[in-house]
CSV table of C-alpha atoms in Angstrom, one decimal:
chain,number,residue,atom,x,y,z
U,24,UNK,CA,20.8,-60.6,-66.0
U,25,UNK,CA,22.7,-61.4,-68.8
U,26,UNK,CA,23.1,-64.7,-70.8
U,27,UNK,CA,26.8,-65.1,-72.3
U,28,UNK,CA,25.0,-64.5,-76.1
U,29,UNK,CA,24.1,-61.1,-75.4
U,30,UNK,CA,20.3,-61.7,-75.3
U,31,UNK,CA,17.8,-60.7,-72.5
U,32,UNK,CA,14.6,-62.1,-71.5
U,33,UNK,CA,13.7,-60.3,-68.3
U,34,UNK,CA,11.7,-57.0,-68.7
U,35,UNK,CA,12.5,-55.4,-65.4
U,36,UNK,CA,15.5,-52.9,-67.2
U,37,UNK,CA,13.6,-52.6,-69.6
U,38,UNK,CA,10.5,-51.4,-68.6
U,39,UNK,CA,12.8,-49.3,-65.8
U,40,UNK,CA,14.6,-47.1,-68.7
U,41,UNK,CA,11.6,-46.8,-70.5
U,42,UNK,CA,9.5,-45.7,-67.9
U,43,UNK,CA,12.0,-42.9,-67.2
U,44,UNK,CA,12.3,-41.7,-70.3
U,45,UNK,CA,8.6,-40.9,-69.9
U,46,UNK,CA,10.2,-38.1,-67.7
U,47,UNK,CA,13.7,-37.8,-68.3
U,48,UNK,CA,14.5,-38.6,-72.1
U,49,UNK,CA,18.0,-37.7,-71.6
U,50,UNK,CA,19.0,-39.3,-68.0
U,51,UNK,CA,16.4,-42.5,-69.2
U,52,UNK,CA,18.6,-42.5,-72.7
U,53,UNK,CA,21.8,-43.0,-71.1
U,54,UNK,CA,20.8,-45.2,-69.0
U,55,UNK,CA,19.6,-47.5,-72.2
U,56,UNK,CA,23.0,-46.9,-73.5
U,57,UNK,CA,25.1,-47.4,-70.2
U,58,UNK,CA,22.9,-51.2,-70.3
U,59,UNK,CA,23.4,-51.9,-73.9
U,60,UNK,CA,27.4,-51.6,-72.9
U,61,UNK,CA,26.6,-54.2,-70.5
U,62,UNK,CA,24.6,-56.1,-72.3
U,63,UNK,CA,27.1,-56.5,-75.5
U,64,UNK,CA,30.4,-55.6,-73.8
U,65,UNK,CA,32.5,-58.7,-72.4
U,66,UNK,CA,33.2,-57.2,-68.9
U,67,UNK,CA,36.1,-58.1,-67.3
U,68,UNK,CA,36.7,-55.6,-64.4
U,69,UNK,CA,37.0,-57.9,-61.4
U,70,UNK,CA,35.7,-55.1,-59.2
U,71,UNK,CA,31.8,-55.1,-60.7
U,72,UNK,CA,29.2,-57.6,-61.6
U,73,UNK,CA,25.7,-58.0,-62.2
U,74,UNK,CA,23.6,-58.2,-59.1
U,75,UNK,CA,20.2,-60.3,-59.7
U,76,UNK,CA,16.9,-58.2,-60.6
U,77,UNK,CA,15.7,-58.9,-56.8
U,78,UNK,CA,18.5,-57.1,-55.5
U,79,UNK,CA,17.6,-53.8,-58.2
U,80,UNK,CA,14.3,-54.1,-57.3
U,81,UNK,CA,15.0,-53.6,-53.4
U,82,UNK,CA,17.7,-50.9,-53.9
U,83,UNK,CA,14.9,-48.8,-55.8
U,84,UNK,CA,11.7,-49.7,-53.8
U,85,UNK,CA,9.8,-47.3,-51.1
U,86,UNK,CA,12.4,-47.8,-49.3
U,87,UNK,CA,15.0,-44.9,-50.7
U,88,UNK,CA,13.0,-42.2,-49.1
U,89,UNK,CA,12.8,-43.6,-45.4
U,90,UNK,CA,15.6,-41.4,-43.2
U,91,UNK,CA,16.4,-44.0,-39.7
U,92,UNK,CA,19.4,-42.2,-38.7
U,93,UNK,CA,21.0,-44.8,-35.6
U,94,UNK,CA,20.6,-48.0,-35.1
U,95,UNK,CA,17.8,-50.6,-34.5
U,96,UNK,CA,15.9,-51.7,-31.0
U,97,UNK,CA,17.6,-54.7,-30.7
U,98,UNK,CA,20.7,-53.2,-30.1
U,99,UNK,CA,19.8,-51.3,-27.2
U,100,UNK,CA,17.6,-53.7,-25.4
U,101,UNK,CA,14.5,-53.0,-26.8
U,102,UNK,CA,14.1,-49.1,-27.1
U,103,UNK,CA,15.2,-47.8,-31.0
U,104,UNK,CA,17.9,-45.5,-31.0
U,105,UNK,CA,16.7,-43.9,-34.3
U,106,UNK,CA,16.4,-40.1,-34.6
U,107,UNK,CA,13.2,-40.1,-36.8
U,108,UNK,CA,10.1,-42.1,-36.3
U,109,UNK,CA,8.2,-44.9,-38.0
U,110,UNK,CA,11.2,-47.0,-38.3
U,111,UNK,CA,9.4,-50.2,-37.1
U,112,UNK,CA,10.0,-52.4,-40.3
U,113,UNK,CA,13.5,-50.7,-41.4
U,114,UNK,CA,14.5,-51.6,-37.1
U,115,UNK,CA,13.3,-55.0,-38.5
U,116,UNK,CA,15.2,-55.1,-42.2
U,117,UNK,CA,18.3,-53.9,-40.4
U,118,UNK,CA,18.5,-56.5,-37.9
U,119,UNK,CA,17.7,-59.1,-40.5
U,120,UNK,CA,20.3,-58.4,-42.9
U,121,UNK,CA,22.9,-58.2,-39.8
U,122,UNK,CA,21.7,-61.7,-38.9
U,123,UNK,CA,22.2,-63.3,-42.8
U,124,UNK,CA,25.2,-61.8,-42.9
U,125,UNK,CA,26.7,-63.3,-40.1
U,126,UNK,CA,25.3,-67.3,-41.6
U,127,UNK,CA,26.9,-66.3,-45.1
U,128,UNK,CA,29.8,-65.9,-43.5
U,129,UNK,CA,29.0,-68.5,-40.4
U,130,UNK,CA,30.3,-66.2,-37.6
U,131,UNK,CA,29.2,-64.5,-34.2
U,132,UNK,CA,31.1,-61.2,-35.2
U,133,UNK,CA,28.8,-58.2,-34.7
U,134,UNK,CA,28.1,-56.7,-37.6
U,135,UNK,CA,27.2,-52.6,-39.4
U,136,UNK,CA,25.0,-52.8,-42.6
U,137,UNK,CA,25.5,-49.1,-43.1
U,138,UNK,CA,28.4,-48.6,-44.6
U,139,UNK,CA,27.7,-46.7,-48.1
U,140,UNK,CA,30.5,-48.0,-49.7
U,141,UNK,CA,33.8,-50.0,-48.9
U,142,UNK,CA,35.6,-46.9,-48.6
U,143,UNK,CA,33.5,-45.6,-46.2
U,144,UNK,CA,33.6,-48.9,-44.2
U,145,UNK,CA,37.4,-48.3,-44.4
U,146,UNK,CA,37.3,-44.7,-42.5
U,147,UNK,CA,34.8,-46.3,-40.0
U,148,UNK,CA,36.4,-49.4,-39.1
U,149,UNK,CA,40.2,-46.8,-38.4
U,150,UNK,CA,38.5,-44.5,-36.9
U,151,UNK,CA,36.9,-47.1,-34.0
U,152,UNK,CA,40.5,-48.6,-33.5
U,153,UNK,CA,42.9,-45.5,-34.2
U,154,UNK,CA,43.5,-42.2,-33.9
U,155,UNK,CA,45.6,-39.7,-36.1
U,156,UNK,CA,48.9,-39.9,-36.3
U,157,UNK,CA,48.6,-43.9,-35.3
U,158,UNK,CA,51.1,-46.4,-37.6
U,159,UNK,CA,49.2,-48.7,-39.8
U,160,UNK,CA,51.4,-51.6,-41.9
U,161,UNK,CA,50.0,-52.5,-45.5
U,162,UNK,CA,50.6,-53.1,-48.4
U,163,UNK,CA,50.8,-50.0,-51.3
U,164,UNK,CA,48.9,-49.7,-54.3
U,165,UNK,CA,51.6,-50.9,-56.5
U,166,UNK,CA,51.7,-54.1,-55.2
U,167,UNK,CA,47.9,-55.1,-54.9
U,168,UNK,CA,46.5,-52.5,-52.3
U,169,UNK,CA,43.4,-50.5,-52.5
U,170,UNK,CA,43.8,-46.3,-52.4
U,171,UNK,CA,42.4,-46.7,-48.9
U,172,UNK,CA,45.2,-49.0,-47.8
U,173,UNK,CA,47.2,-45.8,-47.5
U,174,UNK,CA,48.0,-44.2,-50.7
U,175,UNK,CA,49.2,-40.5,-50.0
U,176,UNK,CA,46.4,-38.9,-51.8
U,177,UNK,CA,43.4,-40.8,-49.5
U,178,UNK,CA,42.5,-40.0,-46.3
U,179,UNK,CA,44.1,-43.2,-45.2
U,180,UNK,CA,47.8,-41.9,-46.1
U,181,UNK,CA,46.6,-38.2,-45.0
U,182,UNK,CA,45.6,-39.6,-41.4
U,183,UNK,CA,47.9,-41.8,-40.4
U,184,UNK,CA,51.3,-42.8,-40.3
U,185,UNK,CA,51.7,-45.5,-43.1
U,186,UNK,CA,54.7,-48.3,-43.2
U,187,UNK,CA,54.2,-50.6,-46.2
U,188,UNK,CA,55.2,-54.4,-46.6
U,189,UNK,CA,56.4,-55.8,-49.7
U,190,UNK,CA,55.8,-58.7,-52.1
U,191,UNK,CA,58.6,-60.7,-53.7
U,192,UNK,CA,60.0,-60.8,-56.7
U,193,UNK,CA,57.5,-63.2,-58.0
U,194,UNK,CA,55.0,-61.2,-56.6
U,195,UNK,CA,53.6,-63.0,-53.5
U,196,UNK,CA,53.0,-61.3,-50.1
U,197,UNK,CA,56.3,-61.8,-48.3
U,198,UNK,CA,55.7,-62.9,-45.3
U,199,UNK,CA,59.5,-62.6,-43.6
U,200,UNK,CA,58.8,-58.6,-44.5
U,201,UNK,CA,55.9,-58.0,-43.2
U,202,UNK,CA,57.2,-59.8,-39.9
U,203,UNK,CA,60.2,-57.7,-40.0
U,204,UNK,CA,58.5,-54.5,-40.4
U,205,UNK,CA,55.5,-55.0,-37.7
U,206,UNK,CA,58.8,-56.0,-35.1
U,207,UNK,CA,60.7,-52.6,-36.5
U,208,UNK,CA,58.0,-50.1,-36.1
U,209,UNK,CA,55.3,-51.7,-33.9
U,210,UNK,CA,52.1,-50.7,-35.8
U,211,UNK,CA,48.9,-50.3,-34.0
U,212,UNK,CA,47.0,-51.7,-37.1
U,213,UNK,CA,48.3,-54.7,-39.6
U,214,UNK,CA,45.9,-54.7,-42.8
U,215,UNK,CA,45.7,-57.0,-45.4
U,216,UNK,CA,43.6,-57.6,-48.6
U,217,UNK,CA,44.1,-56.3,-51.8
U,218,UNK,CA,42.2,-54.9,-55.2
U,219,UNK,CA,44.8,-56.4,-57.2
U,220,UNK,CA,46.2,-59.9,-56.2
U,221,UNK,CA,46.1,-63.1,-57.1
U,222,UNK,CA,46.6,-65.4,-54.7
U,223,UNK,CA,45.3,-67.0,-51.0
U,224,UNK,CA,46.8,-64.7,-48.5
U,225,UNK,CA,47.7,-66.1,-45.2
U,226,UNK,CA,45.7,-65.3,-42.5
U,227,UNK,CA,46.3,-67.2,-39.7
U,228,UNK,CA,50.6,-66.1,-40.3
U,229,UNK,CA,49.1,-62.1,-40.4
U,230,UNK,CA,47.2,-62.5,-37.1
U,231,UNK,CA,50.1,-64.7,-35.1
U,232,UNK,CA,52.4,-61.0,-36.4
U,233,UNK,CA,49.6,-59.0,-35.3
U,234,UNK,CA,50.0,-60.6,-31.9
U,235,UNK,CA,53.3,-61.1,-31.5
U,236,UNK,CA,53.7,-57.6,-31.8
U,237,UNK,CA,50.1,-56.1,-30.2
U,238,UNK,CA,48.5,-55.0,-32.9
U,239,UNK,CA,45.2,-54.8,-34.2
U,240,UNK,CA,44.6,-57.3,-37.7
U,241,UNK,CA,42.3,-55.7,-40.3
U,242,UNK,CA,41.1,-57.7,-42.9
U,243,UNK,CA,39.6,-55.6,-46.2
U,244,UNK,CA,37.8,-58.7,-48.1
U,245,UNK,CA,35.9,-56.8,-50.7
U,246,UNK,CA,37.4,-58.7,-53.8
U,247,UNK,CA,37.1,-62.3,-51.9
U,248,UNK,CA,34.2,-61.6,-50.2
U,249,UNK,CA,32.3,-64.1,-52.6
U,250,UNK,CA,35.0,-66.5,-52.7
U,251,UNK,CA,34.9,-67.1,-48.8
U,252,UNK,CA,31.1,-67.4,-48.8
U,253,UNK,CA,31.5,-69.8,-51.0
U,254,UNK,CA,33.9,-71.9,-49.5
U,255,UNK,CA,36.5,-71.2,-52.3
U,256,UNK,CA,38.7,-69.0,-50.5
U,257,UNK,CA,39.9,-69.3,-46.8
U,258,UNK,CA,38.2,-67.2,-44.2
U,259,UNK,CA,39.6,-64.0,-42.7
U,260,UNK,CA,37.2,-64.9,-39.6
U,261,UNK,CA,38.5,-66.0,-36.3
U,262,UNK,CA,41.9,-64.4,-37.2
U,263,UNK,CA,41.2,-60.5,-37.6
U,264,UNK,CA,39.8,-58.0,-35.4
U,265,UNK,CA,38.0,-56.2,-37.8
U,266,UNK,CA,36.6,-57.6,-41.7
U,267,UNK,CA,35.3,-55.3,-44.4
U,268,UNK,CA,33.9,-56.0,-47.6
U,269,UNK,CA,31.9,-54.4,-49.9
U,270,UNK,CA,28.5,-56.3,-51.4
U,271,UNK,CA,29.2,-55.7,-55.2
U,272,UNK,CA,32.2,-57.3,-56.4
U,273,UNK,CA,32.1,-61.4,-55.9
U,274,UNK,CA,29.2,-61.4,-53.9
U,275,UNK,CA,26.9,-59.8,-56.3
U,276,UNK,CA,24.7,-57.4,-54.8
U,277,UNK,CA,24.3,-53.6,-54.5
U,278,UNK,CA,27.1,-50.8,-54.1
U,279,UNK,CA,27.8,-50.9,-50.1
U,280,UNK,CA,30.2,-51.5,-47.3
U,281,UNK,CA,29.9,-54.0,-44.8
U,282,UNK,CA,32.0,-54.2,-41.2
U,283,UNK,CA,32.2,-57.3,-39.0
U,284,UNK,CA,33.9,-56.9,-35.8
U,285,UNK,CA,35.0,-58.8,-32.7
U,286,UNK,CA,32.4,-58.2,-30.2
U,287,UNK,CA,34.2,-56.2,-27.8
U,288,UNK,CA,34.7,-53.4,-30.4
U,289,UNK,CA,30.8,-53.3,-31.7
U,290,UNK,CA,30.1,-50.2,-30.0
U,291,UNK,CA,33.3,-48.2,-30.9
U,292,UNK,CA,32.4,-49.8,-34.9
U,293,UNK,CA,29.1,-48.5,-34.7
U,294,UNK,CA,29.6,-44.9,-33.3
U,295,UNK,CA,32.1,-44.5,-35.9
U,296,UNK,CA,30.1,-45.3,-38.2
U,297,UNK,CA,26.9,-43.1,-36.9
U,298,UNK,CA,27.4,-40.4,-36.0
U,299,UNK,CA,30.9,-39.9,-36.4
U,300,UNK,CA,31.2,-40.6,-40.8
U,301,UNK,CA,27.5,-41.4,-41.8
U,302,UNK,CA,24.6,-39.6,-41.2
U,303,UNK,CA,21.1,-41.7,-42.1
U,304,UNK,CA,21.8,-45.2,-43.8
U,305,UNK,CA,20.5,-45.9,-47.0
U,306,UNK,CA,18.2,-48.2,-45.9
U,307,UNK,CA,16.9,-49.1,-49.7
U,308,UNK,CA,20.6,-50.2,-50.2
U,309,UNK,CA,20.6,-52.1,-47.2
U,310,UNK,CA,17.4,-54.0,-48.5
U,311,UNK,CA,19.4,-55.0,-51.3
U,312,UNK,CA,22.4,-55.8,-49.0
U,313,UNK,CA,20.0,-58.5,-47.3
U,314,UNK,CA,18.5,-60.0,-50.6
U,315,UNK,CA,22.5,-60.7,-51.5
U,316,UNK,CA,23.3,-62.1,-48.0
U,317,UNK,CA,20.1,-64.7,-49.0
U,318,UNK,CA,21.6,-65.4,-52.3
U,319,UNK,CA,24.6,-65.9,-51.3
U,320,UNK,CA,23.9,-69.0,-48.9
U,321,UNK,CA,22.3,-71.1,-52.0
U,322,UNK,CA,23.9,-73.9,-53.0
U,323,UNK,CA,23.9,-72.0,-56.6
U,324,UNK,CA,25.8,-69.7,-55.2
U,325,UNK,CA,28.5,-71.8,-54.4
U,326,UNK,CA,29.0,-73.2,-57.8
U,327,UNK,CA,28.8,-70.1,-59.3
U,328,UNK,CA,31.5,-69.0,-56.7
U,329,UNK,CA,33.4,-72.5,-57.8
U,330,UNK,CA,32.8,-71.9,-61.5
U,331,UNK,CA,34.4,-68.0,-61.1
U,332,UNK,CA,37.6,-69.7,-59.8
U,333,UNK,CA,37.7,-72.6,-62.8
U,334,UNK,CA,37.3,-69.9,-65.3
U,335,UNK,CA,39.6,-67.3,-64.1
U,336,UNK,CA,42.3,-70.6,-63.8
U,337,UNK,CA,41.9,-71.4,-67.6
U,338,UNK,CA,41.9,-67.9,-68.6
U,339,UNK,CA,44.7,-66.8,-66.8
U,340,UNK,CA,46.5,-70.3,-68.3
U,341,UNK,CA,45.5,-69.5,-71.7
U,342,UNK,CA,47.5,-66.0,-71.2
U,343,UNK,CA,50.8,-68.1,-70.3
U,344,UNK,CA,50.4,-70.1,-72.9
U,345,UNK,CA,50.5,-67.8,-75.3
U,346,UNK,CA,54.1,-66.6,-73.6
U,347,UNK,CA,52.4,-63.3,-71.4
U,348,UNK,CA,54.7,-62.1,-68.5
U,349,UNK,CA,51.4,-62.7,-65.3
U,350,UNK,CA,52.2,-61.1,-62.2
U,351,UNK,CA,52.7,-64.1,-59.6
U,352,UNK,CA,52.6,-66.8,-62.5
U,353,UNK,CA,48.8,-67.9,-61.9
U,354,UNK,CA,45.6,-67.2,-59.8
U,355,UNK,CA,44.2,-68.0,-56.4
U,356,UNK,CA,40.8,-66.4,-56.8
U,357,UNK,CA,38.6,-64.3,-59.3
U,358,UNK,CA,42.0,-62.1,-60.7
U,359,UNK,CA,44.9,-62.1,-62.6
U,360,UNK,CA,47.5,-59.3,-63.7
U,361,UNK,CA,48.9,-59.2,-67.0
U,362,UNK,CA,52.4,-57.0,-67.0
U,363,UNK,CA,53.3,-55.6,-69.8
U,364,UNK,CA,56.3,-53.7,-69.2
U,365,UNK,CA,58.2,-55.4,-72.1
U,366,UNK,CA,55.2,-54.0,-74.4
U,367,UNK,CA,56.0,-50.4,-76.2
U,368,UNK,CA,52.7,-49.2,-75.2
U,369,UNK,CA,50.7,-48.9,-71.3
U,370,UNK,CA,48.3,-50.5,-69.6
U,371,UNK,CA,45.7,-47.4,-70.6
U,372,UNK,CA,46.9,-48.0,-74.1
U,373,UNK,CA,45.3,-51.3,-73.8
U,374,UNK,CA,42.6,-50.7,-71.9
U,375,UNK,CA,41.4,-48.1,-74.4
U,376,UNK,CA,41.8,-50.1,-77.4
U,377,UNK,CA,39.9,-53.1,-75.9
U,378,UNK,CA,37.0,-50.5,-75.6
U,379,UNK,CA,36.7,-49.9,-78.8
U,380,UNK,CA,36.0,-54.0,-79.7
U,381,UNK,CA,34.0,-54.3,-76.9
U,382,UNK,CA,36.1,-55.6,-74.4
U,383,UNK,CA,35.9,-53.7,-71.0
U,384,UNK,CA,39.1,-54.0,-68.1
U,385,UNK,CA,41.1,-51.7,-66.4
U,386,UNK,CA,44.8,-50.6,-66.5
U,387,UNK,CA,46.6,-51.7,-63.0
U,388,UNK,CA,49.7,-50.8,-61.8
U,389,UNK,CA,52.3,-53.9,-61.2
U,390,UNK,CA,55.0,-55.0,-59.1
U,391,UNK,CA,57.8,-52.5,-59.2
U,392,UNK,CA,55.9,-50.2,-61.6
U,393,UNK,CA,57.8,-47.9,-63.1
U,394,UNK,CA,54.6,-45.6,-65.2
U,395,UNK,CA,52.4,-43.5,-63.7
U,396,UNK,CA,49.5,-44.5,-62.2
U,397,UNK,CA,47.5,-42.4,-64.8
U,398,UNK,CA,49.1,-45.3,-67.4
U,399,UNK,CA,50.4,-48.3,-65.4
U,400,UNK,CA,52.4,-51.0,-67.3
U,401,UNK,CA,50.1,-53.8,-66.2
U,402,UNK,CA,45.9,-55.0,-66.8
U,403,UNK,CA,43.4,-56.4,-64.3
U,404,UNK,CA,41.3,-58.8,-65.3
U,405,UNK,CA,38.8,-60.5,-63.4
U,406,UNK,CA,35.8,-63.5,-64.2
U,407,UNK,CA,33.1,-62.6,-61.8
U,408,UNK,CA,30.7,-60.7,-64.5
U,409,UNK,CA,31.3,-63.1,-67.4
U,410,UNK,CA,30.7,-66.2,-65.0
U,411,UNK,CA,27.1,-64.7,-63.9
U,412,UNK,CA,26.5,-64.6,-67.2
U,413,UNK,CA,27.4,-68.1,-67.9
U,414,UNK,CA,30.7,-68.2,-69.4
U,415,UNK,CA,32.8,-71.1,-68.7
U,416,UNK,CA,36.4,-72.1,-69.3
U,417,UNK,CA,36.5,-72.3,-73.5
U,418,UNK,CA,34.3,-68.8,-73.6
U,419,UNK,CA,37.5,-67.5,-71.6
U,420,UNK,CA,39.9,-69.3,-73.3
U,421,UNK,CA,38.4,-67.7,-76.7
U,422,UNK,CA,38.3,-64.2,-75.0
U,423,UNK,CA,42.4,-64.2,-74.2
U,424,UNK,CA,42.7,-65.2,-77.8
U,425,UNK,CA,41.0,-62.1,-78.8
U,426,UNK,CA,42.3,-59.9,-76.4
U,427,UNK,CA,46.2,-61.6,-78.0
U,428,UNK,CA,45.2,-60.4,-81.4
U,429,UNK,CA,44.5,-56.9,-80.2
U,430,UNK,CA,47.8,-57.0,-78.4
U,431,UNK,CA,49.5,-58.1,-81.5
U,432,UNK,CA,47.9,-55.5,-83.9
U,433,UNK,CA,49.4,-52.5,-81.6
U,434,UNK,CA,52.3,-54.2,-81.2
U,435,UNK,CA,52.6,-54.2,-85.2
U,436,UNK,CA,51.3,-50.7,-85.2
U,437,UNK,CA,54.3,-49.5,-82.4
């Protein structure tokens, strides 16, 4: 949407603000505003990006008013198992965006399009394989997972019975624990995947655990998601049972969930999905769900996907260069932790100040954290937003040197 000076020539926000301002001068002004931050900010939050004007159109077209609670003909030989009628060319969108998703990511896993969010995908895909009370092996929060991964607060960690694996003291995924652990307490579910981590995890050692033991292997991709479509990352498919993503981080579409599954589990997926946590899918969403899946099997694609990688390399290089402790010494993918335990201020601190020059990322716990989550002793920063809008590996090498000088000035101010 975005160019990496800051200017615009596309109309469609424009116009879209303007247009509701004609009704709603307060909601349409904050939305101007929220875009402006956008526009001007240098985003760095490796969970968001900017999805192409294609994908907004379709995620605010005819569509968000059409309720097609269930699931499309196809899937049960030819008679729609929707509760409300005229569903003819949602039945139709539905099953199309199932069938790019499964070339973007050049499998035969079934897959559910209706997940509202990652999250949600999350509940969906436990709830088809598990049941309350049922151990699940991860890894925590501190060390790269994601609040659904089973943090004590989420449903995950309020639901079932969570053992955790560790990293080592450099930070990678250790292997030799999470072997240890699944042999100790036999879990029914091994997960993997991460909101913070750096690095290529190991698939193919995760799913020989997960069946030397007899468990279930759960991949959450949402961060890599991208990466893998565009060849940049290795796949999670043909290992794990079960693969969710979300569509909005690396692959650069609309806020949703997605779940692929072995074949054998499809049904179980899909009633836990509807009607168990979902009531009618947001089929406008889904719309923009299946522009992305198109996108995202162009060759531009995958050199913006290679380009994401190059840049986050050189920025996170830059960062060691000028002596910064980063969590796991380097990047795999589209991320990189700073830590900044040995600094007399927090992660938050940071974050904050950075806001105020313009520079948007978002405090992260680390590897044996010892702050609160609310401050966190570490940053995550990520290169998906900035590469869509055409930054390459100077622009990012310039950005740590700013983000250095902002560092030094509270430092000096300490």
């Amino acid at each position: 949407m975005f160019n990496k000076d800051a200017t615009d020539n596309s109309t469609y926000n424009v116009e879209n603000y303007e247009f509701i301002k004609k009704t709603s001068p307060i909601v349409g002004s904050l939305i101007e505003q929220e875009y402006n931050r956008q526009k001007n900010n240098i985003e760095l939050i490796a969970s968001e990006n900017y999805c192409s004007e294609a994908v907004l159109a379709a995620c605010g077209s005819c569509l968000s008013w059409k309720y097609a609670e269930g699931y499309p003909y196809v899937r049960t030989s030819g008679n729609t198992s929707r509760y409300y009628g005229g569903t003819k060319f949602v039945d139709e969108l539905e099953e199309y965006c199932c069938d790019t998703w499964r070339k973007v990511f050049n499998t035969d896993y079934h897959v559910n399009v209706q997940p509202h969010s990652g999250s949600q995908a999350n509940f969906a895909a436990y709830k088809a394989i598990l049941n309350p009370g049922d151990t699940i092996l991860s890894l925590t929060l501190d060390n790269g997972g994601h609040l659904t991964h089973g943090s004590s607060v989420n449903f995950s960690g309020k639901l079932y019975n969570m053992a955790f694996y560790d990293v080592d003291e450099k930070g990678f995924i250790d292997m030799e624990d999470v072997r240890r652990k699944a042999l100790e307490i036999k879990p029914k579910l091994i997960l993997t995947g991460a909101s913070a981590y750096s690095r290529i995890i190991d698939f193919p050692k995760f799913a020989e655990i997960a069946k030397e033991v007899g468990a279930y292997f759960m991949v959450d991709m949402a961060h890599i998601a991208g990466l893998v479509a565009g060849g940049v990352h290795p796949s999670p498919f043909g290992y794990a049972d079960i693969v969710t993503t979300t569509t909005h981080k690396t692959l650069r579409g609309p806020r949703g969930g997605l779940i692929f599954a072995r074949p054998e589990l499809a049904k179980k997926i899909d009633s836990a999905v509807f009607p168990y946590a979902q009531g009618g899918p947001l089929e406008h969403v889904i719309a923009g769900k299946a522009v992305c899946a198109e996108e995202a099997l162009t060759p531009e694609y995958k050199e913006y996907t290679k380009q994401v990688v190059a840049n986050c390399a050189a920025f996170c290089d830059e960062f060691i260069k000028m002596g910064y402790n980063v969590v796991t010494g380097g990047t795999d993918n589209h991320l990189f932790l700073l830590d900044l335990s040995e600094f007399p201020f927090s992660g938050k601190d940071l974050q904050d100040r950075l806001d105020e020059v313009g520079i948007t990322l978002n405090k992260n716990c680390v590897p044996n954290e010892k702050r609160s989550p609310k401050e966190t002793s570490g940053v995550r920063i990520g290169t998906a937003p900035m590469t869509t809008r055409g930054y390459k590996e100077d622009d990012f090498r310039e950005v740590a040197r700013k983000i250095d000088a902002v560092v030094k000035e509270m430092v000096e101010e300490a």
